[in-house]
Short mmCIF file of C-alpha atoms in Angstrom, two decimals:
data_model
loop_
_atom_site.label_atom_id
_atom_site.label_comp_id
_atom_site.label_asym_id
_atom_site.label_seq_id
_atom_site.Cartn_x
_atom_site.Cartn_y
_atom_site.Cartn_z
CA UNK A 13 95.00 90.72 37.59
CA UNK A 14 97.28 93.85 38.91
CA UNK A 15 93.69 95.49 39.94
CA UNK A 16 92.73 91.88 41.84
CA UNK A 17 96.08 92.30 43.47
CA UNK A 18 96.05 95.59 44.48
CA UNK A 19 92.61 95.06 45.99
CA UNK A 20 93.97 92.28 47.67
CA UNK A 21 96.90 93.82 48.64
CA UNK A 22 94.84 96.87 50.20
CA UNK A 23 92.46 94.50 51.95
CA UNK A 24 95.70 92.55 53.91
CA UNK A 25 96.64 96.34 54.89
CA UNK A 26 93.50 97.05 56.22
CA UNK A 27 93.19 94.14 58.19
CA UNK A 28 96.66 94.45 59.43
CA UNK A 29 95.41 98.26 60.57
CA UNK A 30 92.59 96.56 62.52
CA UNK A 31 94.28 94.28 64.45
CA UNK A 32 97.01 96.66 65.39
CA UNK A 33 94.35 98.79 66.37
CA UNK A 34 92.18 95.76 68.49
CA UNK A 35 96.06 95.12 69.83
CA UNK A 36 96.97 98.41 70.99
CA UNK A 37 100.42 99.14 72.56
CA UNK A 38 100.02 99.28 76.47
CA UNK A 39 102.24 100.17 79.81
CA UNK A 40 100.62 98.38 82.40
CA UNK A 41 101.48 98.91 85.85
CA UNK A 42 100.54 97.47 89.67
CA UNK A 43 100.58 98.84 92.91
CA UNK A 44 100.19 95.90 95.39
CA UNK A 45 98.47 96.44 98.65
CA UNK A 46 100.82 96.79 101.98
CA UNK A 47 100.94 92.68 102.53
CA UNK A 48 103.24 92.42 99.50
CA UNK A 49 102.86 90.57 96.26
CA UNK A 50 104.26 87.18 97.79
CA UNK A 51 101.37 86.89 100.69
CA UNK A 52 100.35 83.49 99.15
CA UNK A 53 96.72 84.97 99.44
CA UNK A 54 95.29 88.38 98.03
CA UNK A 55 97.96 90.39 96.28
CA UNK A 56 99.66 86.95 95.17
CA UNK A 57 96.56 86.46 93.08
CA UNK A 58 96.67 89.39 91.36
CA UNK A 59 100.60 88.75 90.39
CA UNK A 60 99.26 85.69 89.10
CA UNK A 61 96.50 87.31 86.63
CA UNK A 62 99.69 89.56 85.78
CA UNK A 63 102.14 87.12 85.17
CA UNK A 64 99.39 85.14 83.01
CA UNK A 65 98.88 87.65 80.92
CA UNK A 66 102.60 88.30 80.85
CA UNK A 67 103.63 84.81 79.66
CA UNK A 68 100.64 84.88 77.23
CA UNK A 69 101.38 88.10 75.26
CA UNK A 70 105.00 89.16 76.03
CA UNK A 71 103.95 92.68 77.09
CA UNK A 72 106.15 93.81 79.96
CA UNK A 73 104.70 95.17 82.98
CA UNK A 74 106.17 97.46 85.97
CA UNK A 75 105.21 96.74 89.40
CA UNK A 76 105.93 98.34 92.76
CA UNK A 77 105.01 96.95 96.79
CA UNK A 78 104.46 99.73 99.14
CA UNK A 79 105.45 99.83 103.12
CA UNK A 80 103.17 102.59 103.85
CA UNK A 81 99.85 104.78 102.74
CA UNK A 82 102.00 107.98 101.24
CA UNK A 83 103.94 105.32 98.93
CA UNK A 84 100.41 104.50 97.60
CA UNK A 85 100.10 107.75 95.65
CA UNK A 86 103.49 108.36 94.89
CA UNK A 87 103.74 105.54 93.02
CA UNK A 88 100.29 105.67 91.09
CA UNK A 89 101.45 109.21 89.98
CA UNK A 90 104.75 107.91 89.67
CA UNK A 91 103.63 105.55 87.19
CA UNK A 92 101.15 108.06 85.14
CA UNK A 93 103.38 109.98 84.80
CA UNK A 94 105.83 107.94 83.13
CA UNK A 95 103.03 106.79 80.22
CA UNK A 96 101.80 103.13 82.54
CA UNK A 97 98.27 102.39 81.09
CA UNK A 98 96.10 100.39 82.78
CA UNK A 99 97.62 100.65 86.09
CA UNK A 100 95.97 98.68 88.93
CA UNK A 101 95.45 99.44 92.27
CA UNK A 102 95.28 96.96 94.98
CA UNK A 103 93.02 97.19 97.56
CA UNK A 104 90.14 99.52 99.27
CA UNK A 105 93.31 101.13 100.48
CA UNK A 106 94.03 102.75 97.47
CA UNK A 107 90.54 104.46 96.88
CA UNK A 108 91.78 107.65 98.16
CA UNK A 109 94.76 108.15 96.52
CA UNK A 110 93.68 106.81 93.09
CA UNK A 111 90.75 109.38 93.12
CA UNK A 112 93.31 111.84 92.93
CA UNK A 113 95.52 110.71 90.77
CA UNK A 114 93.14 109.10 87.83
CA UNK A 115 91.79 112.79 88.16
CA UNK A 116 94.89 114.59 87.36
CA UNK A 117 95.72 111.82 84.40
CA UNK A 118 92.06 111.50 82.88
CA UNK A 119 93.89 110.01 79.44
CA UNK A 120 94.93 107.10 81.15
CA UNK A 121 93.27 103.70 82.66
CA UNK A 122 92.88 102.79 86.32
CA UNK A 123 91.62 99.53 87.62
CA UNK A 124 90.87 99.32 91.46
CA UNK A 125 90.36 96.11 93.27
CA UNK A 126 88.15 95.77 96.06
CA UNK A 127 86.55 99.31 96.18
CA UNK A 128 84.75 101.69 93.67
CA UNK A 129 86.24 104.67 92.52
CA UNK A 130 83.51 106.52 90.67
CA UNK A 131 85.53 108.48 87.93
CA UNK A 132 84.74 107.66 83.57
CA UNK A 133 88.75 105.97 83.54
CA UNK A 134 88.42 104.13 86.89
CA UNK A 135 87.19 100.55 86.32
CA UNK A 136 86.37 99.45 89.84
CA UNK A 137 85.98 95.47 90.76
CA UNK A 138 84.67 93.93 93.93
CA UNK A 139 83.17 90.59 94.84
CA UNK A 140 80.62 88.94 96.38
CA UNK A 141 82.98 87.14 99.02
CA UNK A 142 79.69 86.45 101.45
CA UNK A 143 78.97 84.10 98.92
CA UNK A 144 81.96 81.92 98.30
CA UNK A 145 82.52 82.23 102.44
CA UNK A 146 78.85 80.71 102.80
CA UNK A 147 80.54 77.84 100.65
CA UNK A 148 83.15 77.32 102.32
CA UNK A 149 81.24 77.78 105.79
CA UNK A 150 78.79 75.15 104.74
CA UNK A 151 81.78 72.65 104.42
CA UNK A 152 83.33 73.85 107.97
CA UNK A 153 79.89 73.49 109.39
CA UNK A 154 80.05 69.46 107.45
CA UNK A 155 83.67 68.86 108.49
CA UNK A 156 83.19 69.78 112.31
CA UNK A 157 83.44 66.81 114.70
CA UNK A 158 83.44 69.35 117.97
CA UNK A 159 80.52 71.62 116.89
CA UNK A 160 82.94 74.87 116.94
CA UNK A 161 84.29 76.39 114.21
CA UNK A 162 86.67 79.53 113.84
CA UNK A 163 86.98 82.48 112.21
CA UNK A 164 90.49 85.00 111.72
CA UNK A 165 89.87 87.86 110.65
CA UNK A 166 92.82 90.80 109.55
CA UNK A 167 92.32 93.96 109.73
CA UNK A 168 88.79 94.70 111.40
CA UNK A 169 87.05 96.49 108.38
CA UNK A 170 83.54 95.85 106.92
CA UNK A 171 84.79 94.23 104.53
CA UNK A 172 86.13 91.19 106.68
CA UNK A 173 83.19 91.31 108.88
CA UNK A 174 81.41 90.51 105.11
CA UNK A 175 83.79 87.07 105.33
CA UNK A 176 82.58 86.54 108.37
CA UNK A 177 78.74 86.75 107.98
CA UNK A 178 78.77 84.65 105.06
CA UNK A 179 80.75 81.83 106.89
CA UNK A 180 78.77 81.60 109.88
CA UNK A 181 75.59 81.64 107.61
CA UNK A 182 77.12 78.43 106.10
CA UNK A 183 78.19 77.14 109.26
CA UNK A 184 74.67 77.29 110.67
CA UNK A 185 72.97 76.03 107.56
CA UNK A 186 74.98 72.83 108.53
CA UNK A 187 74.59 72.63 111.66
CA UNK A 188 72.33 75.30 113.30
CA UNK A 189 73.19 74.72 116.90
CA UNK A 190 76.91 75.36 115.63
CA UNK A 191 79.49 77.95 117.45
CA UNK A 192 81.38 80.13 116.21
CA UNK A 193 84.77 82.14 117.23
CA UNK A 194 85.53 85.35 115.61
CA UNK A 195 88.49 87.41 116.50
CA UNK A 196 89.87 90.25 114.25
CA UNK A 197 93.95 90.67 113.92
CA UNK A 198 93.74 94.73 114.57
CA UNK A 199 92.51 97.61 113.32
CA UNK A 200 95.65 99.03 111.48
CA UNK A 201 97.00 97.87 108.17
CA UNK A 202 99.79 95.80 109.99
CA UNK A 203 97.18 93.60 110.93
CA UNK A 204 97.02 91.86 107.44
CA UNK A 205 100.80 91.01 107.92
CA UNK A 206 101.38 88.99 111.17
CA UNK A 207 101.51 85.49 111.08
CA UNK A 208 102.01 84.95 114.61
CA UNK A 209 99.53 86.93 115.98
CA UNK A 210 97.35 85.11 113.70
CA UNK A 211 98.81 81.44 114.61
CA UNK A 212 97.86 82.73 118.23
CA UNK A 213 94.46 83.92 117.61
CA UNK A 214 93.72 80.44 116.30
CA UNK A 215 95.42 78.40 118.79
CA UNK A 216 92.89 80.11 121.31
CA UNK A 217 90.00 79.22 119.61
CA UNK A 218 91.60 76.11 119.50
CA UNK A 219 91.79 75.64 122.84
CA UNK A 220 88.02 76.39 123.02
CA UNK A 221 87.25 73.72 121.08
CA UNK A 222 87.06 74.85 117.25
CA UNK A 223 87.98 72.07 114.58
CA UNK A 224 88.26 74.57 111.42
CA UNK A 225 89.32 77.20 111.04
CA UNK A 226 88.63 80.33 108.20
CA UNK A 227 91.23 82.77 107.92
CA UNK A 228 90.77 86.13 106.21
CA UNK A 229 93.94 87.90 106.81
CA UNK A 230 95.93 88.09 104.02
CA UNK A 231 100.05 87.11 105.54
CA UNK A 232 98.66 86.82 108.94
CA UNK A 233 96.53 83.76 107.86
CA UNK A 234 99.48 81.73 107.09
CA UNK A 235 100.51 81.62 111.01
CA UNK A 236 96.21 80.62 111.33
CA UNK A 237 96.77 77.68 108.73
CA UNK A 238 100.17 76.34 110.39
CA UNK A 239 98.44 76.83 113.82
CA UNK A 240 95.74 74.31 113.22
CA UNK A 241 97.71 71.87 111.09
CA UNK A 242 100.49 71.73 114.03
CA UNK A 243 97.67 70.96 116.31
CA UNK A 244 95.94 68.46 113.90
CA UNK A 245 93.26 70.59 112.82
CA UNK A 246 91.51 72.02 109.60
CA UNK A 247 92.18 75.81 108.03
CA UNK A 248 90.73 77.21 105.45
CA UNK A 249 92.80 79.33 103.03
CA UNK A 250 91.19 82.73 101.49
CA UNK A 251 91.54 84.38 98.20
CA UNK A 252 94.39 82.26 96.24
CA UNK A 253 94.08 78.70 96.83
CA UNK A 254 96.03 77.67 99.66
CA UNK A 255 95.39 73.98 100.33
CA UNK A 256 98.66 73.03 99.17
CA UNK A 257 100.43 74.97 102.08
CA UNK A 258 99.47 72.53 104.62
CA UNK A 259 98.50 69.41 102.73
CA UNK A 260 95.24 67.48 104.00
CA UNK A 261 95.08 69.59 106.42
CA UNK A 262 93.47 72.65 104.51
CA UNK A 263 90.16 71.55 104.56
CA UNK A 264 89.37 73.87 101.38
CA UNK A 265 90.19 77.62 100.16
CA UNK A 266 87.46 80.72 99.78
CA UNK A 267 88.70 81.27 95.89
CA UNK A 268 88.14 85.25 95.53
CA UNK A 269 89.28 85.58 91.85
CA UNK A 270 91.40 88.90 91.75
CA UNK A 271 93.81 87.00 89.36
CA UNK A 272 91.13 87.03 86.88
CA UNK A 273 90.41 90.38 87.51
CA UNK A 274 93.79 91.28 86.44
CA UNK A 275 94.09 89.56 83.76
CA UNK A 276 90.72 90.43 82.11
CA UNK A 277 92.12 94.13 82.97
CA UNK A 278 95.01 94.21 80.99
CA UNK A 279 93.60 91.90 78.33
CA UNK A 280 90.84 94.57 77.73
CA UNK A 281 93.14 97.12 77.80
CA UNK A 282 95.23 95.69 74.75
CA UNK A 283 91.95 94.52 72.71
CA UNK A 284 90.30 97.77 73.15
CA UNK A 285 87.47 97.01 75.13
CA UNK A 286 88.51 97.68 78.04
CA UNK A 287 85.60 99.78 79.87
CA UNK A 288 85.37 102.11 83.34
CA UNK A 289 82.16 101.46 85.45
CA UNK A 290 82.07 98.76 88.31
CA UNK A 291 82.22 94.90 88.08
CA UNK A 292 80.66 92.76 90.61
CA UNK A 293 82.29 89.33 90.57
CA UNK A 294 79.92 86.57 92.49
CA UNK A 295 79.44 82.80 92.21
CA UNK A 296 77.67 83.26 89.42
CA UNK A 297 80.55 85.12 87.49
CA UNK A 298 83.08 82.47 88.69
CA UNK A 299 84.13 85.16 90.61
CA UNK A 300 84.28 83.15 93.88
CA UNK A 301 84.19 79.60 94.60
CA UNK A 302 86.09 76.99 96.54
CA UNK A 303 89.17 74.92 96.06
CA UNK A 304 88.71 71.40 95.21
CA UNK A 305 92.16 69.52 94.46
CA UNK A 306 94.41 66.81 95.10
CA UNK A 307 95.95 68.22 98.33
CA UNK A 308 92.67 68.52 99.96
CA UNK A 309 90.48 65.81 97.60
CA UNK A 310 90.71 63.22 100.61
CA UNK A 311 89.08 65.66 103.45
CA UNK A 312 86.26 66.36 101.10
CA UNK A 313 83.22 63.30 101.08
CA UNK A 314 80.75 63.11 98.34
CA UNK A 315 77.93 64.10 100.63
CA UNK A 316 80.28 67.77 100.89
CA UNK A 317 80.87 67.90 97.71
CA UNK A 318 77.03 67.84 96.50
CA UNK A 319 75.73 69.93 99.21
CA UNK A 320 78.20 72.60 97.99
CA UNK A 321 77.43 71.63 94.70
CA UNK A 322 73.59 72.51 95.69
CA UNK A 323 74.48 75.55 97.65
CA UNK A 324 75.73 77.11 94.64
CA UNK A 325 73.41 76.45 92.55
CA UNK A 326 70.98 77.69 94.66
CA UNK A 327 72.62 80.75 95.43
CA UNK A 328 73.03 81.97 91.99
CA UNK A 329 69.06 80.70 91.30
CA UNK A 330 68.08 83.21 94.48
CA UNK A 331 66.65 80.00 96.33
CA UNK A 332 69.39 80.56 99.12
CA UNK A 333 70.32 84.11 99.93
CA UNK A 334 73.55 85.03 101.45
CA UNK A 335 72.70 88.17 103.35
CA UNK A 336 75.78 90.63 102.52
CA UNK A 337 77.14 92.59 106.32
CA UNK A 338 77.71 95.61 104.27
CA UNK A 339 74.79 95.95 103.12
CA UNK A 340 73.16 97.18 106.74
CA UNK A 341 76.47 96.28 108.76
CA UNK A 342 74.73 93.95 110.06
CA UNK A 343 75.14 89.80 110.09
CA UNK A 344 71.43 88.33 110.16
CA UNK A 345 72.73 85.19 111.95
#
């Protein structure tokens, strides 16, 4: 009986050395992009992921918002130094300096969002946002009574123009004789933080006759959302789901899941399996979509609802494909 319990004894030991080990103690850390953790859009989705995982394990995390590029770096190194494993950087923006800093701290973990960093402890996740905006398009194309839609870009980067192509693919598999506005914010980092230029941009495609309105500007698409609701009109919210900011009249949001990219970092992390390399998040990962819920339930008819429903399916099958800007920087439509 003593031997039995020994055995038994060791065995509960063992098993507790396991799942310490699968648990491992972690420091994570997260450097927001420059449009602040509280943009209701793109860094506000990663807090989210964060404050999930949070809530869920009780593992503290550090955090820091930067005003400008040098902050970027200071703070990655800032937080390598000081132990912070996986730390996640938000945003192409970061690409440069986190190339030099994962180099210097090879021990630790880096996560960037939005752009590959090609180094064995950089995990790097992007998405294929062509193909939740060729959702969300399709329904804009649906929802149009004047036959124009709109698009708001932030800052102009391929990557937005990759928004836009996908949209006006979806537009124009509604309706093909469909027009579309496009106007980018600027062409500096300030552009993803300026609500009014944005509400302005939209109230002149307004005025030219668009009906809906896709914003993918980060702060500055909060001015595009208020714009068209003031003028009794349809936005569509980008990244987190924004319908609830202007009730029935937020005809749907492009989902771009960077909360679950987040989470599933730091969750990794503390299982230990947790892996560099790059992760491409599309409709068929869950890693886009669109927002279906009750602020926006009434603005969405069945007949939307199931050609979306189709369009996604198809997608992921290959019968519909969503040409991608960046792949040629160019949009095929």
């Amino acid at each position: 009986m003593q031997l039995k319990s020994l055995a038994l004894a060791l065995a509960g030991v063992a098993l507790s050395a396991v799942v310490a080990m699968a648990q491992a103690p972690i420091k994570p850390a997260i450097v927001y992009d420059k449009g602040g953790k509280f943009d209701k859009s793109f860094n506000e989705g990663v807090f989210a992921g964060a404050e999930k995982f949070k809530t869920e394990t009780g593992v503290e995390l550090r955090d820091f918002e930067p005003t400008n590029d040098a902050q970027i770096e200071q703070a990655l190194r800032r937080f390598a130094r000081d132990g912070h494993s996986p730390i996640i950087a938000v945003g192409f923006s970061q690409a440069t300096a986190l190339q030099k800093v994962a180099a210097e701290f090879p021990a630790l973990k880096f996560t960037i969002i939005d752009m590959v960093v090609d180094l064995p402890n950089v995990q790097s996740v992007v998405f294929k946002e062509h193909e939740g905006s060729y959702l969300v398009g399709l329904l804009a194309g649906m929802a149009s009574k004047s036959n124009k839609v709109g698009f708001v870009g932030g800052m102009d980067i391929p990557l937005i123009r990759k928004f836009a192509c996908g949209y006006v693919q979806g537009v124009k598999a509604a309706k093909k004789d469909a027009e579309i506005f496009q106007n980018m914010t600027g062409s500096t980092p300030a552009a993803w933080n300026d609500p009014v230029k944005g509400g302005e941009l939209a109230k002149s495609q307004i005025d030219r006759g668009a009906d809906v309105i896709y914003h993918a500007a980060g702060g500055t698409g909060i001015g595009v959302l208020r714009a068209a609701a003031d003028a009794g009109k349809l936005g569509i919210g980008v990244d987190s789901n924004q319908n609830a900011l202007q009730p029935g009249k937020v005809l749907t949001s492009m989902l771009k899941r960077v909360d679950v990219a987040a989470y599933a970092s730091f969750k990794a992390a503390r299982d230990g399996s947790w892996k560099p390399g790059i992760s491409v998040l599309g409709l068929k990962e869950d890693g886009v979509g669109w927002a279906l819920d009750d602020a926006n339930k009434a603005l969405i008819t069945p007949e939307m609802k199931a050609a979306a429903d189709k369009a996604r399916a198809d997608i992921i099958s290959g019968a519909v494909k969503v040409h991608d800007y960046m792949s040629d920087s160019k949009c095929a439509v």
